[in-house]
PDB file of C-alpha atoms in Angstrom:
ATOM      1  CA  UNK A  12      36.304 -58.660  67.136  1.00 91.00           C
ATOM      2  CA  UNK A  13      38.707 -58.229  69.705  1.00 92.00           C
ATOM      3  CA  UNK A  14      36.122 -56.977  72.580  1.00 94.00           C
ATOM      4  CA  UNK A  15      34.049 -60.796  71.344  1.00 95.00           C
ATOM      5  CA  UNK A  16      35.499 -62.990  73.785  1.00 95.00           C
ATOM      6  CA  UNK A  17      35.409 -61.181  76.705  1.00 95.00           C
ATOM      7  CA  UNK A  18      32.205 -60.756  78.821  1.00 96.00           C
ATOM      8  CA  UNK A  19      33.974 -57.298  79.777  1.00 97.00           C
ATOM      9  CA  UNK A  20      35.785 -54.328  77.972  1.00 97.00           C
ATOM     10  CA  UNK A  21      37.048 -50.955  77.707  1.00 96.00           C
ATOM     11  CA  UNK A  22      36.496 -49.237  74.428  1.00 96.00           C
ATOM     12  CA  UNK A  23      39.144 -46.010  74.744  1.00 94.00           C
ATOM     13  CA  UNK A  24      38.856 -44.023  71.486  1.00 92.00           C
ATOM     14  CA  UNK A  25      39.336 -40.830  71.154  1.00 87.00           C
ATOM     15  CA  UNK A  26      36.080 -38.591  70.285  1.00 88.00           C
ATOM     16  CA  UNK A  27      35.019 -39.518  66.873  1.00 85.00           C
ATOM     17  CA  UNK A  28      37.271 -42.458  66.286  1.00 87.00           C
ATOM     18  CA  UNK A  29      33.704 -45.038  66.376  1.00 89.00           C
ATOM     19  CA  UNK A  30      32.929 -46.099  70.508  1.00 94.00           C
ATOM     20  CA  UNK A  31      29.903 -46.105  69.816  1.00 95.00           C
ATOM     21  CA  UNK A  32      29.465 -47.401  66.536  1.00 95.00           C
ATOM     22  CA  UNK A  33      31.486 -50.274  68.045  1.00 95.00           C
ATOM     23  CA  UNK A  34      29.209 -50.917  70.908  1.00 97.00           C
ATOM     24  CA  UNK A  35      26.048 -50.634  69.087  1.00 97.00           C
ATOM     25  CA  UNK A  36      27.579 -53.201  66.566  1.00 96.00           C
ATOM     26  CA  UNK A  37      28.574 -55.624  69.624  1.00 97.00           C
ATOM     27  CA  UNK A  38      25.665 -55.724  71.598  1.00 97.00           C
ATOM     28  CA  UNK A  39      23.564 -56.496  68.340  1.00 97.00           C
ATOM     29  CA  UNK A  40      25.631 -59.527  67.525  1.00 97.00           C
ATOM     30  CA  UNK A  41      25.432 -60.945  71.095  1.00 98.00           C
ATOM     31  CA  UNK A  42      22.027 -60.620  70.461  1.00 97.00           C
ATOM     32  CA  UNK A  43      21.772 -62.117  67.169  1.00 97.00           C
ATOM     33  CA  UNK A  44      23.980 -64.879  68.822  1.00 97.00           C
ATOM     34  CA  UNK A  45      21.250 -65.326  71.752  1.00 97.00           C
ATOM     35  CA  UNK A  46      23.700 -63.876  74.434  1.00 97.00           C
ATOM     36  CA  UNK A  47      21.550 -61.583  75.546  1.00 97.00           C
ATOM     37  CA  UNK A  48      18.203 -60.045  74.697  1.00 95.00           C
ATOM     38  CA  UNK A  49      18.316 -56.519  76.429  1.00 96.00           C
ATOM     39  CA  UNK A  50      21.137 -53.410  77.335  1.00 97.00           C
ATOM     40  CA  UNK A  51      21.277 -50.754  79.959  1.00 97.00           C
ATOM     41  CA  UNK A  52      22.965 -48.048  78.839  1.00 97.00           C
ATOM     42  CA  UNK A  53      24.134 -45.553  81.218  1.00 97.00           C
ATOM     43  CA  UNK A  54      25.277 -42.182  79.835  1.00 95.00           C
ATOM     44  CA  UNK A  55      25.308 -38.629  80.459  1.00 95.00           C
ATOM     45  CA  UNK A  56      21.830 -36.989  80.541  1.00 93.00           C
ATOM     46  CA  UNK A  57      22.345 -34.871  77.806  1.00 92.00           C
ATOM     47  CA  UNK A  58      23.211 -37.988  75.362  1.00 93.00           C
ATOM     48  CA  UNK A  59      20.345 -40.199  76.024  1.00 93.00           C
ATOM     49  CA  UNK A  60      18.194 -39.623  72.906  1.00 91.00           C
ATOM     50  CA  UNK A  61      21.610 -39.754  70.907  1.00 93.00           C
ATOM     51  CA  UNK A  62      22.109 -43.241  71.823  1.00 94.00           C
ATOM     52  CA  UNK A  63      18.132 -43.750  70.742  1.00 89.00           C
ATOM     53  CA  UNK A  64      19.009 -42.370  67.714  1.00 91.00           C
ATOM     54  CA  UNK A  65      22.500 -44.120  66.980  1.00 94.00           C
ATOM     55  CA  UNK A  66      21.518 -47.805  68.062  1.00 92.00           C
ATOM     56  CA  UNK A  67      18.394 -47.071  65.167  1.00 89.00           C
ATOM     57  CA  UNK A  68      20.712 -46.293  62.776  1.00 91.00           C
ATOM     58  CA  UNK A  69      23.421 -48.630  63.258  1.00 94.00           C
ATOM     59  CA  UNK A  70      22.219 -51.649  64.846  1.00 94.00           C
ATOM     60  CA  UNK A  71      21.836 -54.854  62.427  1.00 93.00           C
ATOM     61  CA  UNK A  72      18.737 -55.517  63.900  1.00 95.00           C
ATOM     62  CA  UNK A  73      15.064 -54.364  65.308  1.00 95.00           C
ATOM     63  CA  UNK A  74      15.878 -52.177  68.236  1.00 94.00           C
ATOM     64  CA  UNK A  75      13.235 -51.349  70.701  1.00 94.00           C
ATOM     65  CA  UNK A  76      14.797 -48.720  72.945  1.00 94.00           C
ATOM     66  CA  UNK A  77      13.191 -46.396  75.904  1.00 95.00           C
ATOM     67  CA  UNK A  78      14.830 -43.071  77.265  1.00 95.00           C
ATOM     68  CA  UNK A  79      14.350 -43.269  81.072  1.00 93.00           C
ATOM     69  CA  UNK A  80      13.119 -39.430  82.586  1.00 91.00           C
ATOM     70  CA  UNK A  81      11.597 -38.708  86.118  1.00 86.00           C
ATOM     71  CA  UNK A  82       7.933 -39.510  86.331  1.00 86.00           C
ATOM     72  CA  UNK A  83       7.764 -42.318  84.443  1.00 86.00           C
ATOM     73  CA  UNK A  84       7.768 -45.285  86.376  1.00 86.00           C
ATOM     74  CA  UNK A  85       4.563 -46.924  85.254  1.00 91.00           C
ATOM     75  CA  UNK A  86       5.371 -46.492  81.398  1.00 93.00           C
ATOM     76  CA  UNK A  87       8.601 -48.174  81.756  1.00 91.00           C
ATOM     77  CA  UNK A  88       6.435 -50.725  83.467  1.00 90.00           C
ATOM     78  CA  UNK A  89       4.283 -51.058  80.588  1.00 92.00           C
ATOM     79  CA  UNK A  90       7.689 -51.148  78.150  1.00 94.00           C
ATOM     80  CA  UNK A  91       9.262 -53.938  80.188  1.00 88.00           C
ATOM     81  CA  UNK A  92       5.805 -56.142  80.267  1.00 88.00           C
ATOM     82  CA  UNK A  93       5.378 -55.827  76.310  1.00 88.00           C
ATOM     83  CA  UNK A  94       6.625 -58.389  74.887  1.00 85.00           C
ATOM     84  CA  UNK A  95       9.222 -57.874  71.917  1.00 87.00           C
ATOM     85  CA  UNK A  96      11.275 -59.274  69.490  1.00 92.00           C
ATOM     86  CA  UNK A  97      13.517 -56.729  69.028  1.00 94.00           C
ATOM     87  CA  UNK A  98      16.746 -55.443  71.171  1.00 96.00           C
ATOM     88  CA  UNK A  99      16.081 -53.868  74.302  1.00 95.00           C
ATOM     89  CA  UNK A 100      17.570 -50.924  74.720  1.00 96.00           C
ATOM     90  CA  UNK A 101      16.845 -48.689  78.244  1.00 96.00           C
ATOM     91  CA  UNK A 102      18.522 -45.155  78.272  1.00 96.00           C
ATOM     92  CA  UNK A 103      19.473 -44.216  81.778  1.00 95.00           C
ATOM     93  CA  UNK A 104      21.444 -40.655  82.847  1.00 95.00           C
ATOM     94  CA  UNK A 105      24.481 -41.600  85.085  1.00 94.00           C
ATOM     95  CA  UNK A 106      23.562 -38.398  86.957  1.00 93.00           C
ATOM     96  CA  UNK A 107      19.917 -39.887  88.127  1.00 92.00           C
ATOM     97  CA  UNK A 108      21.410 -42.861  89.603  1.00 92.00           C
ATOM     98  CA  UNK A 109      22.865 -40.709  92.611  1.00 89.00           C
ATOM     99  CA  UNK A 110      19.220 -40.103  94.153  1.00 83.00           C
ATOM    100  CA  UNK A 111      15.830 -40.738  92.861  1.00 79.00           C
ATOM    101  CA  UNK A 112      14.353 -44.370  91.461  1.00 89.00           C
ATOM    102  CA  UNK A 113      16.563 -44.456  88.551  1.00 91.00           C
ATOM    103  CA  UNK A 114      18.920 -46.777  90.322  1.00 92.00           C
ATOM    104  CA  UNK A 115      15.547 -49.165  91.367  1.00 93.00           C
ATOM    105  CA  UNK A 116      13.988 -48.968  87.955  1.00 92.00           C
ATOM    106  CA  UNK A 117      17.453 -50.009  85.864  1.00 94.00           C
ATOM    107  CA  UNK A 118      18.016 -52.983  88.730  1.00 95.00           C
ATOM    108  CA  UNK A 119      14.271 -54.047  87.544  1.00 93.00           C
ATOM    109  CA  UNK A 120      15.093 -53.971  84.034  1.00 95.00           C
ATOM    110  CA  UNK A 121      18.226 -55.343  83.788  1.00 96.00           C
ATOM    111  CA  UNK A 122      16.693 -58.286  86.582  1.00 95.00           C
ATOM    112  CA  UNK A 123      14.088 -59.181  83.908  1.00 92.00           C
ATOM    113  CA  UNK A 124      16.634 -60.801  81.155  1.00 94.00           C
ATOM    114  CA  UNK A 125      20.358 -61.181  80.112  1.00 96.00           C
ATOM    115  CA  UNK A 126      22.057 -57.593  79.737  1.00 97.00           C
ATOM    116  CA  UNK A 127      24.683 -56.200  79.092  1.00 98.00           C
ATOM    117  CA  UNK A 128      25.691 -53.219  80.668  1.00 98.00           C
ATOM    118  CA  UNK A 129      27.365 -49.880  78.633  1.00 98.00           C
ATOM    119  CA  UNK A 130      29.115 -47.000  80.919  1.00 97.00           C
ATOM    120  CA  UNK A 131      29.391 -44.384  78.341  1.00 96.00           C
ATOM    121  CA  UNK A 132      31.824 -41.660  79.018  1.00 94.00           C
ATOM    122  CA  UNK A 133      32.661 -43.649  82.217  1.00 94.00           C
ATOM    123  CA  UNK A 134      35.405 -41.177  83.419  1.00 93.00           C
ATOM    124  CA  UNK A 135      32.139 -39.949  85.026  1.00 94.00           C
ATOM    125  CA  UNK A 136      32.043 -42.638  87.248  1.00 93.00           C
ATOM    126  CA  UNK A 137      35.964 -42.391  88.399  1.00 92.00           C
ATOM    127  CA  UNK A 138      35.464 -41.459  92.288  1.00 92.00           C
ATOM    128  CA  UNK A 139      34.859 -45.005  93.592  1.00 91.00           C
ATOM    129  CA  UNK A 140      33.040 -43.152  96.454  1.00 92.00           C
ATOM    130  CA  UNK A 141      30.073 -42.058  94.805  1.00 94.00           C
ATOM    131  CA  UNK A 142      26.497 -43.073  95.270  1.00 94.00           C
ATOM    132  CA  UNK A 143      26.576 -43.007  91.100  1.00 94.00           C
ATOM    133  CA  UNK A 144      29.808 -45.099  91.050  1.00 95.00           C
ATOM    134  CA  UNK A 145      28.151 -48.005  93.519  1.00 95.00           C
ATOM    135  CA  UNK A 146      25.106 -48.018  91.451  1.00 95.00           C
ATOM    136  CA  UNK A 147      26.439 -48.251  88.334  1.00 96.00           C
ATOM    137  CA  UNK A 148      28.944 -51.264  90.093  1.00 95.00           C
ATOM    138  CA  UNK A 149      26.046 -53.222  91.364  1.00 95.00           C
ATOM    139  CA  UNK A 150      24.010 -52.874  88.019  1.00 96.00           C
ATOM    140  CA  UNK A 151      27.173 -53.791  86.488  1.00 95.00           C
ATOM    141  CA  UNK A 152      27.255 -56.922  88.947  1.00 95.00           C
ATOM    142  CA  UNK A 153      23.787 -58.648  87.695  1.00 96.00           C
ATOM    143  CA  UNK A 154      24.915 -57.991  83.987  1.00 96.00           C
ATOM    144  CA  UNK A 155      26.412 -60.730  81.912  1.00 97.00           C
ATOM    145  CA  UNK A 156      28.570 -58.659  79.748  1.00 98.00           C
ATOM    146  CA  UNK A 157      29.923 -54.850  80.583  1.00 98.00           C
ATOM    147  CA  UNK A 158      31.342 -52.469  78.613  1.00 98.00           C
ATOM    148  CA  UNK A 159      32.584 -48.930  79.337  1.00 97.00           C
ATOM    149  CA  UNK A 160      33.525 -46.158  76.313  1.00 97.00           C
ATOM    150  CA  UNK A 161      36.002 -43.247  77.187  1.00 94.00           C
ATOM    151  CA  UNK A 162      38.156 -41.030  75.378  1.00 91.00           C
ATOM    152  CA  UNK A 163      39.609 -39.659  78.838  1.00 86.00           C
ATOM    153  CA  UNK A 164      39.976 -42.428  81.094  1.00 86.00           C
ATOM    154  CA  UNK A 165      42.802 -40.648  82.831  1.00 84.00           C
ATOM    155  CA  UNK A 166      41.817 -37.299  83.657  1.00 79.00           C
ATOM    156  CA  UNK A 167      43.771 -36.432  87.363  1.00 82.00           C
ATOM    157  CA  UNK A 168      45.967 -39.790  87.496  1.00 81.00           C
ATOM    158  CA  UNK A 169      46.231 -43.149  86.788  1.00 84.00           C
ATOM    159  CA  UNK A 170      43.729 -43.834  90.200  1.00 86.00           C
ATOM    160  CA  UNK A 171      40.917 -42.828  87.940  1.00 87.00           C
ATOM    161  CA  UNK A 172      41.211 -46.427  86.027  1.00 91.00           C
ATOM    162  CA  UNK A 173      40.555 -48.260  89.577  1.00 91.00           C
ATOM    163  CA  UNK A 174      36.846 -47.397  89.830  1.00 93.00           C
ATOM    164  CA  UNK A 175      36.238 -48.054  86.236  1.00 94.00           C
ATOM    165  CA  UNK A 176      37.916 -51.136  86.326  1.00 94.00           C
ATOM    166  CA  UNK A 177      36.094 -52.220  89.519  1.00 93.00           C
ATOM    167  CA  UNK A 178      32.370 -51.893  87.191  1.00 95.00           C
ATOM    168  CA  UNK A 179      34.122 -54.134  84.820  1.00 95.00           C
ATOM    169  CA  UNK A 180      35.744 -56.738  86.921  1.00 93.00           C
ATOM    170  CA  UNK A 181      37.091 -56.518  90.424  1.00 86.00           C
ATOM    171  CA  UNK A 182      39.826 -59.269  88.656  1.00 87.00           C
ATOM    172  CA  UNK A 183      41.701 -57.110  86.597  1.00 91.00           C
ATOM    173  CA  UNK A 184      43.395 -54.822  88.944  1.00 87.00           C
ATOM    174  CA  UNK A 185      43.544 -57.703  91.294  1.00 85.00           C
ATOM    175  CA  UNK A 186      42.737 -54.971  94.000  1.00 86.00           C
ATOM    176  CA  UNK A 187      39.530 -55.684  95.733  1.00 85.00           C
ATOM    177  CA  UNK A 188      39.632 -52.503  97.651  1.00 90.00           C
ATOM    178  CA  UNK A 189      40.696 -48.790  96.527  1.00 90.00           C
ATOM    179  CA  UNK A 190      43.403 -48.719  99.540  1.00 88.00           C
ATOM    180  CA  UNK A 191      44.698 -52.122  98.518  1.00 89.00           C
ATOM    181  CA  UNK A 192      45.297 -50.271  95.103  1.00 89.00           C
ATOM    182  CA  UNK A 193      46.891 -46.965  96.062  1.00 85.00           C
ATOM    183  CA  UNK A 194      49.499 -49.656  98.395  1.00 86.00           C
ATOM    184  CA  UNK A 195      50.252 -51.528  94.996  1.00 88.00           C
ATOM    185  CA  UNK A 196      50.136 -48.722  92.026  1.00 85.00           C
ATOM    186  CA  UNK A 197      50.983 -45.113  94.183  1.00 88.00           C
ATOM    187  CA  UNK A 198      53.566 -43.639  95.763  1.00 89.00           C
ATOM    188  CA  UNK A 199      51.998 -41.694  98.590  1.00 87.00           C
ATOM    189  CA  UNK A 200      53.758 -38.567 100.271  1.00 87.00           C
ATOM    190  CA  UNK A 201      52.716 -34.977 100.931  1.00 82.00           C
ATOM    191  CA  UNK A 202      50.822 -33.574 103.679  1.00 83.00           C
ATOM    192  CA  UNK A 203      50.510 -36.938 106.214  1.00 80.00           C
ATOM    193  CA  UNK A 204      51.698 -38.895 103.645  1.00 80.00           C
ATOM    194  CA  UNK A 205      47.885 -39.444 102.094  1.00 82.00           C
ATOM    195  CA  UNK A 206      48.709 -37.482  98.631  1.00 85.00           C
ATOM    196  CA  UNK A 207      49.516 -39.511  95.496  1.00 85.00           C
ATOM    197  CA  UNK A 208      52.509 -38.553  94.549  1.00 86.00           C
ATOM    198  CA  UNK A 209      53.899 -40.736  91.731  1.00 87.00           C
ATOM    199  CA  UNK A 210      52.963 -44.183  90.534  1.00 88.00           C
ATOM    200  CA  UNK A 211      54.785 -47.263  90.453  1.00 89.00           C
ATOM    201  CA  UNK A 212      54.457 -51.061  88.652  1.00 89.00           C
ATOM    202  CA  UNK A 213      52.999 -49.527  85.725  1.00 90.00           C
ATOM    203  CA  UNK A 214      54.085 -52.263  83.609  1.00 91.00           C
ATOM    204  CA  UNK A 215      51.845 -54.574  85.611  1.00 89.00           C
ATOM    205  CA  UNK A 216      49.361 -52.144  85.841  1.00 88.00           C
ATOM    206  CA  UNK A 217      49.312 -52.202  81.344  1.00 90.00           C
ATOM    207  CA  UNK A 218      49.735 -56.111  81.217  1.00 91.00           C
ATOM    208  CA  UNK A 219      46.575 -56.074  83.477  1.00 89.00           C
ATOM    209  CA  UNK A 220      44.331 -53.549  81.243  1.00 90.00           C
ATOM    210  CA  UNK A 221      46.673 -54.934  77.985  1.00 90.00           C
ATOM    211  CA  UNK A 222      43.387 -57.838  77.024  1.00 89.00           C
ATOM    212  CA  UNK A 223      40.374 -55.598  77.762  1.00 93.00           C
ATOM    213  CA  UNK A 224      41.179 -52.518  76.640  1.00 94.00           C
ATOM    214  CA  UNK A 225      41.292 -50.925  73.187  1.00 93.00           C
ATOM    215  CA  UNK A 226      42.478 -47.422  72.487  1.00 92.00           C
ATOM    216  CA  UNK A 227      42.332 -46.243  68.581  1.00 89.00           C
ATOM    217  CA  UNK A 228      43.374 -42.035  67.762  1.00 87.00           C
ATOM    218  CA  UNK A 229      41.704 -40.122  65.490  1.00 83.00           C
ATOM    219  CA  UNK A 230      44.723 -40.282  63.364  1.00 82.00           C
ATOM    220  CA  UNK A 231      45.090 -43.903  63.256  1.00 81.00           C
ATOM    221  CA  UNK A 232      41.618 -44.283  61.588  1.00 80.00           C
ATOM    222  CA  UNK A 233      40.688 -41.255  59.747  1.00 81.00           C
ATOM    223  CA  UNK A 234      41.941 -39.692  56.944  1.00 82.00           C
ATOM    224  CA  UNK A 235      41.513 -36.583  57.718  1.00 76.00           C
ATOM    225  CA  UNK A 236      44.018 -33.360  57.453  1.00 81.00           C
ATOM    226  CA  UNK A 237      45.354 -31.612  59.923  1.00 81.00           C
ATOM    227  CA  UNK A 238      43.202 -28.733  61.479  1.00 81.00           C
ATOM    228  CA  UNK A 239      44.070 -25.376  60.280  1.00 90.00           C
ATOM    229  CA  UNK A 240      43.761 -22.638  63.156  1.00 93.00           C
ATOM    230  CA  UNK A 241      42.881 -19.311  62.659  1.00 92.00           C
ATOM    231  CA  UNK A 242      43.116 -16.284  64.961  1.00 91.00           C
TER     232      UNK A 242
END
């Protein structure tokens, strides 16, 4: 409900605490609402089939998804020609869009309708320098709605929110360019003076992320006990 009205969000839950139960639920009402009839989902390798698995299990409606491996260029071909009533959902590693036609083939897919685009575990794509990070950016670009899922958005300092934000919208840090948002959120010192050292105008940095960003704990939602450790 709260992610609804905006065509871009960050879904910050802890591990277990429902990302992607969320997303699965969100992109299958925009569909039901006619929003959009197809999502790229970019993940890590390892957790494409989950997302297969999750989006049939959870999704209010028909979902007709494809996992994306090397070689298979003319099948996903075939998949995008079909037609379908049903959600489409494309499965794409984040790690295949640094080389390889992964990048090309997503591009196609995501040309061919209205997407929306889901970064999942998009800590991965922090370093706004990478060939991953500027792929998954411009995918993000032709998509009508993004979404990225995290429970470590901040894993070496608050400059790992810049790229992130950046595949959302380039609006919300109201920094177009990673040195125009080191001059406005870090204190820089150290060898040269080109080492973060501290952070400043945090409170404008949280008022910025305050309307697209969700963060729920484990033990906010959960009833669960504490863990017991054992040596």
């Amino acid at each position: 409900k709260k992610a609804w009205p905006h065509k871009h969000y960050a879904l910050f839950h802890s591990m277990g605490a429902g990302k992607t139960f969320a997303a699965i639920n969100l992109a299958a009402a925009r569909f039901m609402a006619k929003q959009i009839d197809r999502v790229l989902v970019v993940c890590p390798t390892p957790i494409k089939s989950v997302w297969s698995k999750e989006m049939a299990k959870w999704a209010p409606c028909d979902v007709d998804p494809f996992i994306l491996e090397s070689g298979q260029d003319k099948a996903l071909d075939r998949w995008i020609s079909n037609k379908s009533d049903a959600l489409r959902v494309l499965c794409v590693g984040i790690e295949a869009l640094s080389q390889g036609k992964a990048a090309d083939l997503a591009d196609k897919f995501v040309k061919e309708g209205t997407c929306m685009m889901i970064v999942d575990e998009s800590s991965k794509i922090k370093t706004h320098s990478a060939t991953r990070t500027k792929k998954c950016i411009a995918l993000g670009s032709l998509s009508e709605y993004r979404l990225i899922l995290t429970g470590t958005p901040v894993t070496q300092g608050l400059h790992d929110l810049f790229a992130q934000m950046q595949f959302l919208h380039t609006g919300i840090l109201n920094c177009k360019s990673y040195f125009q948002f080191k001059n406005m959120y870090c204190v820089m010192g150290g060898f040269g003076g080109y080492e973060i050292v501290g952070y400043r105008n945090l409170d404008q940095l949280q008022s910025n992320l305050n309307d697209i960003m969700l963060r729920r704990l484990k033990k906010d939602v959960l009833d669960l006990p504490e863990k017991l450790h054992s040596t």
